[in-house]
Short mmCIF file of C-alpha atoms and ligand atoms in Angstrom, two decimals:
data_model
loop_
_atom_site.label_atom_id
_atom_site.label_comp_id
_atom_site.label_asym_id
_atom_site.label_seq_id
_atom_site.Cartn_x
_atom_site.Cartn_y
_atom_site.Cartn_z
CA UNK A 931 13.44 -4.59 27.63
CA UNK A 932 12.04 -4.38 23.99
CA UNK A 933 15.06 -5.23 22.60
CA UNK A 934 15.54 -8.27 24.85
CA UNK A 935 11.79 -9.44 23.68
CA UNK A 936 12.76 -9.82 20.59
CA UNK A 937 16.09 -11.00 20.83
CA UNK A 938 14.89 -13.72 22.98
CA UNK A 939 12.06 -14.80 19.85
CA UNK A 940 14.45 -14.58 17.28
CA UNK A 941 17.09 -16.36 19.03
CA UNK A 942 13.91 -19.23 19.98
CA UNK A 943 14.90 -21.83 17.56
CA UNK A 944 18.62 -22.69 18.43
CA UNK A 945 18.36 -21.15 22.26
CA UNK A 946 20.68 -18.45 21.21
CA UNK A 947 20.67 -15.06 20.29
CA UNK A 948 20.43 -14.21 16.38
CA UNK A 949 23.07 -11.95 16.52
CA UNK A 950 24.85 -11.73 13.18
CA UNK A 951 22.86 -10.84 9.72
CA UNK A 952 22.07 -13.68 7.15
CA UNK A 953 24.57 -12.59 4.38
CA UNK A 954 22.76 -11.66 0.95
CA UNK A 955 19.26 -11.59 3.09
CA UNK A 956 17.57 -8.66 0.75
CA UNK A 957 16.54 -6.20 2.73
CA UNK A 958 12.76 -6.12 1.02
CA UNK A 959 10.38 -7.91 1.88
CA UNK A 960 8.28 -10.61 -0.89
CA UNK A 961 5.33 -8.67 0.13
CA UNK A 962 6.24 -5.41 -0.69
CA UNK A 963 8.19 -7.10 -3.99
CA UNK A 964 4.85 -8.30 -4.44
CA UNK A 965 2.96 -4.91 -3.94
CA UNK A 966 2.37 -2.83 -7.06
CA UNK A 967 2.77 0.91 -7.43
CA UNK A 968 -0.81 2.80 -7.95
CA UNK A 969 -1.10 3.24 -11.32
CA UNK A 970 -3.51 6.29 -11.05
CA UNK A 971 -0.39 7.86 -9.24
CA UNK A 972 2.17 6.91 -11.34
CA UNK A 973 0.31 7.93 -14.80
CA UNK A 974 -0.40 11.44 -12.52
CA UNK A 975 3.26 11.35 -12.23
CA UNK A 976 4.42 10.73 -15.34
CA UNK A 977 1.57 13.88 -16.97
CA UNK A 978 3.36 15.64 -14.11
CA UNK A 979 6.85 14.90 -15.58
CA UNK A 980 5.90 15.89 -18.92
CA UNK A 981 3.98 18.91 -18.06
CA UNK A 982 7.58 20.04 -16.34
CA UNK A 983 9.62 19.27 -19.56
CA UNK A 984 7.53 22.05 -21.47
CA UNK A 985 5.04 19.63 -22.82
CA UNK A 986 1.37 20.78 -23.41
CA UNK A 987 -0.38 17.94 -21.08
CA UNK A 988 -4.06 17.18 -20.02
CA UNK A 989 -4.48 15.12 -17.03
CA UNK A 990 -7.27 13.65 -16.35
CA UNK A 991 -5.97 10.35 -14.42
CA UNK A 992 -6.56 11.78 -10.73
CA UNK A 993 -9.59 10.91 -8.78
CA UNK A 994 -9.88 14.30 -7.38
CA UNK A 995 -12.52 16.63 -7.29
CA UNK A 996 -11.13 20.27 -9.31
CA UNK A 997 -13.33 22.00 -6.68
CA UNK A 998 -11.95 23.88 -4.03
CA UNK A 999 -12.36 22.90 -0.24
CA UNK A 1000 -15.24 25.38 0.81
CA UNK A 1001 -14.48 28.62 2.71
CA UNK A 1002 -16.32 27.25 5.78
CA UNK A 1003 -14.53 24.25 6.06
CA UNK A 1004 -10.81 26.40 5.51
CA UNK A 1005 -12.07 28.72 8.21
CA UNK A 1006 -12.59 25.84 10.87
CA UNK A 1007 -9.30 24.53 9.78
CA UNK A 1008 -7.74 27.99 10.82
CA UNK A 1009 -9.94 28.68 14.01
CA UNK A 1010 -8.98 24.96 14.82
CA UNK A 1011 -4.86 26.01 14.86
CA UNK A 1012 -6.18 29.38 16.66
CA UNK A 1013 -7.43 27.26 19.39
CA UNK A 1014 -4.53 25.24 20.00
CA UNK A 1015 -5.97 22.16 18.41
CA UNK A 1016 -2.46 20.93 17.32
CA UNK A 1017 -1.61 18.08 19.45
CA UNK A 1018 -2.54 14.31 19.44
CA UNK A 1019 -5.87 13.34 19.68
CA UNK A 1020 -7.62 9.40 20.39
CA UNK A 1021 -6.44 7.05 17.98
CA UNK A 1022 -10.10 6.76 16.81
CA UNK A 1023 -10.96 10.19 16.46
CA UNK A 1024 -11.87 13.57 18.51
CA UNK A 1025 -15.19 12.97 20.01
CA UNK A 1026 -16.67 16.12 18.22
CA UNK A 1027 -15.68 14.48 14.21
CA UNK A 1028 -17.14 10.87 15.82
CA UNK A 1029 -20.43 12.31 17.10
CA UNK A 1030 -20.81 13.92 13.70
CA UNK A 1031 -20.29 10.85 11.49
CA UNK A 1032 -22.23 9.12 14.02
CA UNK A 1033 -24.59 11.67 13.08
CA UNK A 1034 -24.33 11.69 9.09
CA UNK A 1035 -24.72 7.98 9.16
CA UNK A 1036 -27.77 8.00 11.08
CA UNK A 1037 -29.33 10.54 9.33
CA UNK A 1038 -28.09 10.23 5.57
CA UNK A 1039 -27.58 6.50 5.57
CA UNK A 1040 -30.13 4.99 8.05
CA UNK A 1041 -27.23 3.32 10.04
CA UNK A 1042 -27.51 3.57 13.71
CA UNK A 1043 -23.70 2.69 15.30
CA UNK A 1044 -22.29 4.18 18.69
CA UNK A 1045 -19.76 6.39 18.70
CA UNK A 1046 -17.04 3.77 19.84
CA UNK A 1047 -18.37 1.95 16.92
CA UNK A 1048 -16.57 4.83 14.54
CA UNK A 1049 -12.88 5.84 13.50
CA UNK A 1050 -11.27 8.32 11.87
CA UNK A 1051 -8.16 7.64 9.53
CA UNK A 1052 -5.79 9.10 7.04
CA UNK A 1053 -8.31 9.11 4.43
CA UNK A 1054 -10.57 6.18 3.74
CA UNK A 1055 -7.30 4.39 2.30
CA UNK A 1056 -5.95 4.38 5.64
CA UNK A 1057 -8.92 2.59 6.55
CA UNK A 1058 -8.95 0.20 4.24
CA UNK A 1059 -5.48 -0.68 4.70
CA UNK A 1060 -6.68 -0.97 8.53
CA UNK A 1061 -9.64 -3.37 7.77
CA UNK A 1062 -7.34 -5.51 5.65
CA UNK A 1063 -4.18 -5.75 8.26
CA UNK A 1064 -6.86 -6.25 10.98
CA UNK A 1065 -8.85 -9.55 9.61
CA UNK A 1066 -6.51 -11.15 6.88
CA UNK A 1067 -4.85 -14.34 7.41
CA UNK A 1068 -2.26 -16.16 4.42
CA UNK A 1069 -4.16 -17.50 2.04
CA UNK A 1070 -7.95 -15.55 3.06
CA UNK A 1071 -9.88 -14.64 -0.13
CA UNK A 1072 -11.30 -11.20 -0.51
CA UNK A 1073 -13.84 -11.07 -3.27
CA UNK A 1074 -13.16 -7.71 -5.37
CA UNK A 1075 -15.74 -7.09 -8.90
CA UNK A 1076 -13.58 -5.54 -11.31
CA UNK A 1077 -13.44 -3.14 -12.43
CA UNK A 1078 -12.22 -2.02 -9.28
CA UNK A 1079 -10.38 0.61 -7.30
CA UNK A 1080 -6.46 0.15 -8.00
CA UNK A 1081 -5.60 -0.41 -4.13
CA UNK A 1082 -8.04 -2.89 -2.95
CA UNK A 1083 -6.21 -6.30 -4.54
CA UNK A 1084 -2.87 -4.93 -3.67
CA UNK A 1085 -3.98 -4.42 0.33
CA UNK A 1086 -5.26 -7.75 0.16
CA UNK A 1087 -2.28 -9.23 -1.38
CA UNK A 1088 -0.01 -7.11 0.82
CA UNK A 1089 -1.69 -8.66 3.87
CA UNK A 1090 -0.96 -11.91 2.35
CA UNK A 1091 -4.83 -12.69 1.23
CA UNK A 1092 -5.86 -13.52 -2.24
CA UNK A 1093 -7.59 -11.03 -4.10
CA UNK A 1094 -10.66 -12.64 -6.54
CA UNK A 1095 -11.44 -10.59 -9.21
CA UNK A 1096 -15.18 -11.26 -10.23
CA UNK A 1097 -15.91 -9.91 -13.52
CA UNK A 1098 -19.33 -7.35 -14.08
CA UNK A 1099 -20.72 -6.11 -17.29
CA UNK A 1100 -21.33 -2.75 -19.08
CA UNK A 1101 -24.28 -3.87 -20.43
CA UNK A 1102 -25.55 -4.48 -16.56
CA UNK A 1103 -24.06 -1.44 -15.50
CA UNK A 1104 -21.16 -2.29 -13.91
CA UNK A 1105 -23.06 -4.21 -11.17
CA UNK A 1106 -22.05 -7.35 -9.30
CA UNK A 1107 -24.59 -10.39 -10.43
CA UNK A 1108 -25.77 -12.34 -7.32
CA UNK A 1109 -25.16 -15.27 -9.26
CA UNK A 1110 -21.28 -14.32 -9.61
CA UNK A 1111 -21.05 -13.89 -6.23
CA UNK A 1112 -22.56 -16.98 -5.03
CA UNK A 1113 -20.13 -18.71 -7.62
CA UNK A 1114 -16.67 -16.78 -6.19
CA UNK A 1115 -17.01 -17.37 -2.61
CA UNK A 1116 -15.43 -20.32 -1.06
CA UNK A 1117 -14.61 -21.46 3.00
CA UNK A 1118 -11.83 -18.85 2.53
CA UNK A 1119 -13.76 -16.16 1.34
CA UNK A 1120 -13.32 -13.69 4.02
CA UNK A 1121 -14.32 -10.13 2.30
CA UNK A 1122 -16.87 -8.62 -0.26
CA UNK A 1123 -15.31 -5.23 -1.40
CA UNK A 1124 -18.44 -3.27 -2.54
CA UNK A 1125 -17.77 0.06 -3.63
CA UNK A 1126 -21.13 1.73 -5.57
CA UNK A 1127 -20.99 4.16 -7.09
CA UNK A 1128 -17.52 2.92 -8.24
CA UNK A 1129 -14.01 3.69 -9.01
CA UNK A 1130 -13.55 3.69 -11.92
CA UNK A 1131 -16.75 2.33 -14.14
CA UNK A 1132 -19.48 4.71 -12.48
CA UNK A 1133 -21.36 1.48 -11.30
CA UNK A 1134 -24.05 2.23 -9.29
CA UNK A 1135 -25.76 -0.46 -7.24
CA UNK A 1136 -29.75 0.25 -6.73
CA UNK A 1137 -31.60 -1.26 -3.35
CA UNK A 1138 -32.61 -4.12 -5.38
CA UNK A 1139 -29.08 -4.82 -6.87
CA UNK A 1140 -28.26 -4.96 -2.52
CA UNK A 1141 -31.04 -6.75 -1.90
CA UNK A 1142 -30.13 -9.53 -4.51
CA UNK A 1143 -26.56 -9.52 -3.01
CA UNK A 1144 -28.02 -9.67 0.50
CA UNK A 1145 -29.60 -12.93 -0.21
CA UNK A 1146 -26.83 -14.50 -1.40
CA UNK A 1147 -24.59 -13.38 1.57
CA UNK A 1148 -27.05 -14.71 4.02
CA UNK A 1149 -26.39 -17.93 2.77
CA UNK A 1150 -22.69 -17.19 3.71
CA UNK A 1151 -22.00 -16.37 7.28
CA UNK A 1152 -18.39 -16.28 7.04
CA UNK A 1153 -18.38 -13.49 4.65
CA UNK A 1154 -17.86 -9.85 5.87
CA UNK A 1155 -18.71 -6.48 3.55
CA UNK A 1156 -16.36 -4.04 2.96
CA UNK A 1157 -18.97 -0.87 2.04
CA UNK A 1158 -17.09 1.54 0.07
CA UNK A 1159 -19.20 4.46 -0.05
CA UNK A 1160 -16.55 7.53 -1.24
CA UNK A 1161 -18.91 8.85 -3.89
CA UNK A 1162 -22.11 8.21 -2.34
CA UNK A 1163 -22.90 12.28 -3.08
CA UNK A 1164 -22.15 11.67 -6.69
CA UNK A 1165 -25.11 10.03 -8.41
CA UNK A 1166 -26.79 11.53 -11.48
CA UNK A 1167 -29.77 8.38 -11.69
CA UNK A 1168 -32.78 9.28 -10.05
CA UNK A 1169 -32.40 5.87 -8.04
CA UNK A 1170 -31.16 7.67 -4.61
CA UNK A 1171 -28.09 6.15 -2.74
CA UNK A 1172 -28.19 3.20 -1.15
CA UNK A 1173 -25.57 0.87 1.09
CA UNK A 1174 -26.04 -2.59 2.09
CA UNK A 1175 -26.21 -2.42 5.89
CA UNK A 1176 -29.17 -0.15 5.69
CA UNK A 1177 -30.97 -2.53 2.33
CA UNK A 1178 -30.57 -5.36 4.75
CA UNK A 1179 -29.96 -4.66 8.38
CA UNK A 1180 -29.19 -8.48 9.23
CA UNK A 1181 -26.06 -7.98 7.89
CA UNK A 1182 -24.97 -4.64 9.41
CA UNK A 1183 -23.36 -7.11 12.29
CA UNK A 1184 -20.31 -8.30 9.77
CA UNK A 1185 -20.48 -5.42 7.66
CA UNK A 1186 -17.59 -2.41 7.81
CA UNK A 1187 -19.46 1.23 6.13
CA UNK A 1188 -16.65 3.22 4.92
CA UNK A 1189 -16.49 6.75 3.66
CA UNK A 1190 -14.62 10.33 3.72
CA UNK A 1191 -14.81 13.60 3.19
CA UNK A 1192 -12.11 13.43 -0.21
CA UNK A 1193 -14.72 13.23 -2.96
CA UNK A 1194 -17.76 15.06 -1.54
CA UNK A 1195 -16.07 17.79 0.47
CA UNK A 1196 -13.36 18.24 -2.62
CA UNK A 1197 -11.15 17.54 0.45
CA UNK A 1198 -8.65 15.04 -1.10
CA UNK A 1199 -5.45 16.44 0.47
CA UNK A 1200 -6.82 16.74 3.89
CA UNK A 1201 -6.47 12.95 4.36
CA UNK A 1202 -9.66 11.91 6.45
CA UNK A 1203 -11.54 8.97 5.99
CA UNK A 1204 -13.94 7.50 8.18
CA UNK A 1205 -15.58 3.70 8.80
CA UNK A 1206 -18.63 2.74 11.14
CA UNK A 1207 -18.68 -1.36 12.02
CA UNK A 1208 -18.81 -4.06 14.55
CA UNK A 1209 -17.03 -2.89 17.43
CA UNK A 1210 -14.70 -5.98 17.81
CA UNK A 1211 -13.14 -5.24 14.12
CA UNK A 1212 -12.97 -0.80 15.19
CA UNK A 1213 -11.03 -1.81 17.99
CA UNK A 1214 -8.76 -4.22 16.46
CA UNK A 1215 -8.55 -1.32 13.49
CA UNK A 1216 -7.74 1.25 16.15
CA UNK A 1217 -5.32 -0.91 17.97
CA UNK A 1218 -3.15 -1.15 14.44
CA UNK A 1219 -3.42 2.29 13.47
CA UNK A 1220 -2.64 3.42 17.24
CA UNK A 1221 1.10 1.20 16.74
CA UNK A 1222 1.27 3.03 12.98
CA UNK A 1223 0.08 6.76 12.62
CA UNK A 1224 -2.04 7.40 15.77
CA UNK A 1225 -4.73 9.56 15.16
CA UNK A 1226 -5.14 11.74 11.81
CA UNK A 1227 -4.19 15.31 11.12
CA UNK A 1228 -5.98 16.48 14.40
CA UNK A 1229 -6.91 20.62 12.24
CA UNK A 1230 -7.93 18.30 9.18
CA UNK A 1231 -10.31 16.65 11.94
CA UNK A 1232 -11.46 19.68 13.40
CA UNK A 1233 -12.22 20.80 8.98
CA UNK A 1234 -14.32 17.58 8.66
CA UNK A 1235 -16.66 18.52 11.02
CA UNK A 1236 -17.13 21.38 9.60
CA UNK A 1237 -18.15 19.72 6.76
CA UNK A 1238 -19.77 16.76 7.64
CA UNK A 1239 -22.26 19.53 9.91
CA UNK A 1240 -22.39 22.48 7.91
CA UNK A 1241 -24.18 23.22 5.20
CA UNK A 1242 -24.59 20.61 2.39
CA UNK A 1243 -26.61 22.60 -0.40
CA UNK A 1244 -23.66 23.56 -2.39
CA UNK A 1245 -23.53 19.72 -2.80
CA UNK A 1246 -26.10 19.27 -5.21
CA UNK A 1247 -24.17 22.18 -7.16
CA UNK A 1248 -21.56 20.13 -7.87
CA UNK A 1249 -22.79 17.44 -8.74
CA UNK A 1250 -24.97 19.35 -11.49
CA UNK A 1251 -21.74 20.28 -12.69
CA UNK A 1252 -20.22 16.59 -12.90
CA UNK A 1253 -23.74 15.55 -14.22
CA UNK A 1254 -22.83 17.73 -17.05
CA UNK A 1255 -19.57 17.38 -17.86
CA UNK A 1256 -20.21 13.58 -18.17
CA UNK A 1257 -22.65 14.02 -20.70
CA UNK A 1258 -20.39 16.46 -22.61
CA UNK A 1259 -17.61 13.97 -22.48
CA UNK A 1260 -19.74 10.57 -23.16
CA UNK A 1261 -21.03 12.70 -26.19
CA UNK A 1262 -18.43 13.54 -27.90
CA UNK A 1263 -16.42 10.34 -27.31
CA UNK A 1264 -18.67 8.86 -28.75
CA UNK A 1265 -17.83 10.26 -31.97
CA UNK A 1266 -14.36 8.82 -31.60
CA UNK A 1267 -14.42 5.64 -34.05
CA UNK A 1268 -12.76 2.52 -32.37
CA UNK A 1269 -14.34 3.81 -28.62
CA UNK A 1270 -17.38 2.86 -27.19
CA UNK A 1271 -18.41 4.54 -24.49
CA UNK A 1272 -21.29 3.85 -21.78
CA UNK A 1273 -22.67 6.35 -19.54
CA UNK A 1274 -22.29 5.87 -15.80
CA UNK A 1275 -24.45 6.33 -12.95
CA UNK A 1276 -22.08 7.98 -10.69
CA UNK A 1277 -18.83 8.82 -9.70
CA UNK A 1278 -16.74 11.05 -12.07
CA UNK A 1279 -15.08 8.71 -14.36
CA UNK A 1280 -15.89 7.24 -17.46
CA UNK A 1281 -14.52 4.25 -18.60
CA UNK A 1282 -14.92 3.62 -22.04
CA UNK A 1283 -13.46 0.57 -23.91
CA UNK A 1284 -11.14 0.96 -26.84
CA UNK A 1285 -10.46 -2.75 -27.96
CA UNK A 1286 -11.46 -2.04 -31.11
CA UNK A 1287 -8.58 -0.28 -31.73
CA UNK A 1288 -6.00 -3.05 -30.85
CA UNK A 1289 -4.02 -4.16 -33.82
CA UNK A 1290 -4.08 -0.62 -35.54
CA UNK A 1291 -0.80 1.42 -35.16
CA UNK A 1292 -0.82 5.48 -33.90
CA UNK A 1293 0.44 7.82 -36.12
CA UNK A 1294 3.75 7.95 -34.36
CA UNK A 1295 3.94 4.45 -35.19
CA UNK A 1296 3.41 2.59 -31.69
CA UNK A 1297 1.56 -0.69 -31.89
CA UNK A 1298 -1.42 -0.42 -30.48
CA UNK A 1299 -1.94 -3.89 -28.68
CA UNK A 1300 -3.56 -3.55 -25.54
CA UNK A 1301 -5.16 -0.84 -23.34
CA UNK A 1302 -1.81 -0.07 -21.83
CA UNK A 1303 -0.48 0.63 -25.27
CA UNK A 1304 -3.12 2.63 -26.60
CA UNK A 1305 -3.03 5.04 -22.91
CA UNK A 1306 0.83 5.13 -23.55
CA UNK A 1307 0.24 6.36 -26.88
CA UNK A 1308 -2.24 8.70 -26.53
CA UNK A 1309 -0.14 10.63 -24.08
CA UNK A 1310 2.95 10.66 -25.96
CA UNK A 1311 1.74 11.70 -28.90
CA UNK A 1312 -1.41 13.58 -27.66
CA UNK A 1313 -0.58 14.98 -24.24
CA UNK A 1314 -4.00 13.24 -22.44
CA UNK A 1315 -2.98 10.88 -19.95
CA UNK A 1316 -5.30 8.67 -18.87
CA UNK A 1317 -5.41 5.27 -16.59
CA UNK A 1318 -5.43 1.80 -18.74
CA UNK A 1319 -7.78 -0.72 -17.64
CA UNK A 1320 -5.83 -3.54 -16.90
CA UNK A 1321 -4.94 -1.33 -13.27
CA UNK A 1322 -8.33 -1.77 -12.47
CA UNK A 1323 -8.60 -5.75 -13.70
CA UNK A 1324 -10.68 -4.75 -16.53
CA UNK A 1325 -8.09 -5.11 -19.88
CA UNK A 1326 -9.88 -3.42 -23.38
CA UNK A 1327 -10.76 -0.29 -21.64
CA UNK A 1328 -9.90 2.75 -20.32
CA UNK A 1329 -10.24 5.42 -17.50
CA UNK A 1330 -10.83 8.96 -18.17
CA UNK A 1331 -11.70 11.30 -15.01
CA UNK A 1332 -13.77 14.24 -15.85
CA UNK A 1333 -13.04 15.99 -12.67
CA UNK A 1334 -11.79 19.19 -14.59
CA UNK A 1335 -12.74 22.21 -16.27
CA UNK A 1336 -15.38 21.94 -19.33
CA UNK A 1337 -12.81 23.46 -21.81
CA UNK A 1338 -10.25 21.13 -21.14
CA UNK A 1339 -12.69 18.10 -21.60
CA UNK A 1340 -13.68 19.10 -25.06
CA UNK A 1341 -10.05 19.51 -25.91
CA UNK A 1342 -9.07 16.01 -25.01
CA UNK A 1343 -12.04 14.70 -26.48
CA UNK A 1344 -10.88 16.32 -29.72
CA UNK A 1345 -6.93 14.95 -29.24
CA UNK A 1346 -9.04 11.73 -28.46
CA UNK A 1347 -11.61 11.69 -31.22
CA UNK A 1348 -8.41 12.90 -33.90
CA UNK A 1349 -6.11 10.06 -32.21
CA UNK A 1350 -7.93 7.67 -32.55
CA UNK A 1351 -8.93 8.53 -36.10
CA UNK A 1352 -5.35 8.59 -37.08
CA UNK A 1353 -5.11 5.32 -36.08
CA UNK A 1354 -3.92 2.92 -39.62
CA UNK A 1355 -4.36 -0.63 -39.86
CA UNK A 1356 -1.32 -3.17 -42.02
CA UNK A 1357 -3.72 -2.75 -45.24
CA UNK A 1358 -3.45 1.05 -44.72
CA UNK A 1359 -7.12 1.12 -43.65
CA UNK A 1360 -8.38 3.16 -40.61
C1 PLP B 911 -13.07 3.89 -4.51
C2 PLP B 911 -12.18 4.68 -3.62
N1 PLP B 911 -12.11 4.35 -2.33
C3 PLP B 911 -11.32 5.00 -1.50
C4 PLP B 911 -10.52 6.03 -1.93
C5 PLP B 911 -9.64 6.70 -0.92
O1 PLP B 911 -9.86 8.05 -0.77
P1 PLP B 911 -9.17 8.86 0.39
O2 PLP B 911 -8.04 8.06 0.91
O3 PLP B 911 -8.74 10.13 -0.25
O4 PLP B 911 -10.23 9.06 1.43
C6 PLP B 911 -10.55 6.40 -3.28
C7 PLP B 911 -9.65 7.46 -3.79
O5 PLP B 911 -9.37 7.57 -4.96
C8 PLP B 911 -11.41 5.71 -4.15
O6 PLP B 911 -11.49 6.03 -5.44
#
């Protein structure tokens, strides 16, 4: 029956069946030609590589908490199996993970949604990747401020949408000016990607950094906002977290509030992410993820909940320790000469920029031209790998996570800081 479907559409133009191939047709398609591989991955790949060829390698180009997944959560995971909790589940989520995002967003967030107004995916990616398949059209423009998170322009541009990279500043913080955005968006705009604190400058956006957006938006009605939220539970400013649907509440109607349990929970490889939106786009997300994975991991559910409901005072633990491992590593980069190196609000990157050391050569002799050339360098010849800026549309700087222990910090910072020492210039000048 299927098969006569779509033998009938393909065969629409000429009234006959398509039956033979086109010869030399390639067998990819321009959009996945077009699709880039995640350079966070690959350089974790490549360290990876290394490490296995005997090499002595620091990685610190994963997003990934070094944490463990708490004992509670495990347990839940295990009691979950136990009681048979192993089969399918709704597309959108078990009832019991909904109610408690439902929950978390009412009572962390200020957001008030209805359960059918929440899904659960393979990690917020999966959402994401959802969102995007759901709403873009060729040619829609999704406005992304870079630095941003590797996968956003490349969902965009897989959907066939255009990704606009708007440009923020360190010396703002990272933050999206309301002027830019008023600039960048067009009749074709159809997305704002927000994602505070972010991935991978630290950017944090206050309520008055929202509200300035929100005023420019309302001008807009066409434009939706993608609310990336991952590392709301990592900010070290005393300016609290904040998301746009709950800074201006007008807008919560075209406005999709993602998050997960990855980054908080130190649950990266248990794949749940988790959005909260108008429940025209949910459904239409839930329709395509019903036709592409069905529901996620249904334990790795059953583990969330236990999270997102049990107790959340080991939290601010954590974060004390990221608070002060980014101090320890903004410090002593910033006795590496050529680096300059702000300190973020949030997340667990720093993202210093090293375009002061373009033109000089490495002591191996590589040219050091651009931030892809200096990472590239520093891990061959150091063992750090790190992500070059350019991934996240920000050339002239670089991303280093400090999601690891405090010893291994100090000893990249010290391959770093000698590195980039070692660096000569033509005249034999450092
Ligand atoms: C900004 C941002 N958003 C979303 C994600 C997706 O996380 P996950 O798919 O593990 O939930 C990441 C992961 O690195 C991220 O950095």
């Amino acid at each position: 029956m299927v098969q006569n479907v779509i033998a009938q559409r393909g065969g629409a133009a000429t009234g006959a069946p398509e039956t033979r191939p086109r010869s030399g047709a390639p067998l990819l398609s321009r959009a996945v030609e077009r699709l880039q591989p995640s350079a966070t991955n690959s350089t974790s790949q490549r360290a990876r590589d290394l490490r296995a060829q005997g090499r002595d390698i620091i990685a610190l180009s994963a997003g990934e908490p070094d944490f463990d997944t708490p004992d509670h959560v495990l347990k839940a995971a295990a009691d979950a199996m136990a009681a048979g909790h192993t089969r399918y589940a709704p597309v959108a989520g078990i009832p019991e993970l909904r109610e408690a995002i439902r929950s978390k967003f009412r009572t962390e967030n200020g957001l008030a949604f209805d359960t059918d107004q929440i899904m659960v995916s393979t990690g917020g990616k999966q959402v994401i990747a959802n969102a995007m398949m759901a709403t873009i059209d060729p040619g829609d423009e999704v406005i992304i401020p870079a630095p941003f998170w590797v996968s956003y322009p490349e969902l965009v541009g897989f959907c066939g949408g255009r990704p606009v990279s708007v440009p923020t500043r360190p010396e703002a913080g990272f933050t999206l000016a309301a002027e830019a955005l008023e600039a960048a968006i067009t009749p074709r705009t159809k997305w704002l990607v927000l994602n505070s604190p972010c991935n991978p400058s630290g950017g944090v956006h206050t309520a008055a950094d929202l509200e300035a957006l929100a005023e420019v938006l309302r001008r807009h009605p066409h434009v939706h906002i993608l609310c990336d939220d991952i590392y709301e539970h990592l900010i070290y400013a005393d300016t609290p977290f904040r998301t746009l649907a709950a800074v201006a509440p007008d807008l919560a109607g075209r406005t999709l509030t993602m998050n997960g349990v990855s980054k908080a929970y130190a649950m990266t490889g248990w794949r749940i992410g988790y959005a909260g939106g108008p429940l025209p786009l949910i459904r239409a997300m839930t329709k395509i993820q019903g036709q592409t994975t069905s529901c996620a991991n249904s334990i790795a559910q059953w583990a969330a909940v236990a999270a997102l409901t049990g107790p959340q005072d080991y939290l601010a633990d954590r974060r004390e320790s990221f608070r002060r491992r980014r101090d320890l590593v903004v410090g002593l980069l910033g006795e590496a000469t050529g680096l300059r190196c702000p300190t973020p609000d949030g997340a667990f990157y720093v993202f210093p920029d090293c375009a002061a050391t373009f033109g000089a050569r490495s002591p191996a002799g590589t040219a050091i031209t651009d931030d892809a050339s200096f990472c590239r360098a520093l891990l061959d010849e150091t063992g750090v790998a790190v992500v070059h800026g350019s991934a996240f549309g920000m050339p002239g700087h670089f991303r280093i996570s400090y999601a690891a222990a405090e010893a291994q910090l100090v000893e990249a910072c010290a391959r770093i800081r000698d590195f980039c020492a070692a660096l000569t210039r033509s005249g034999g000048d450092r």
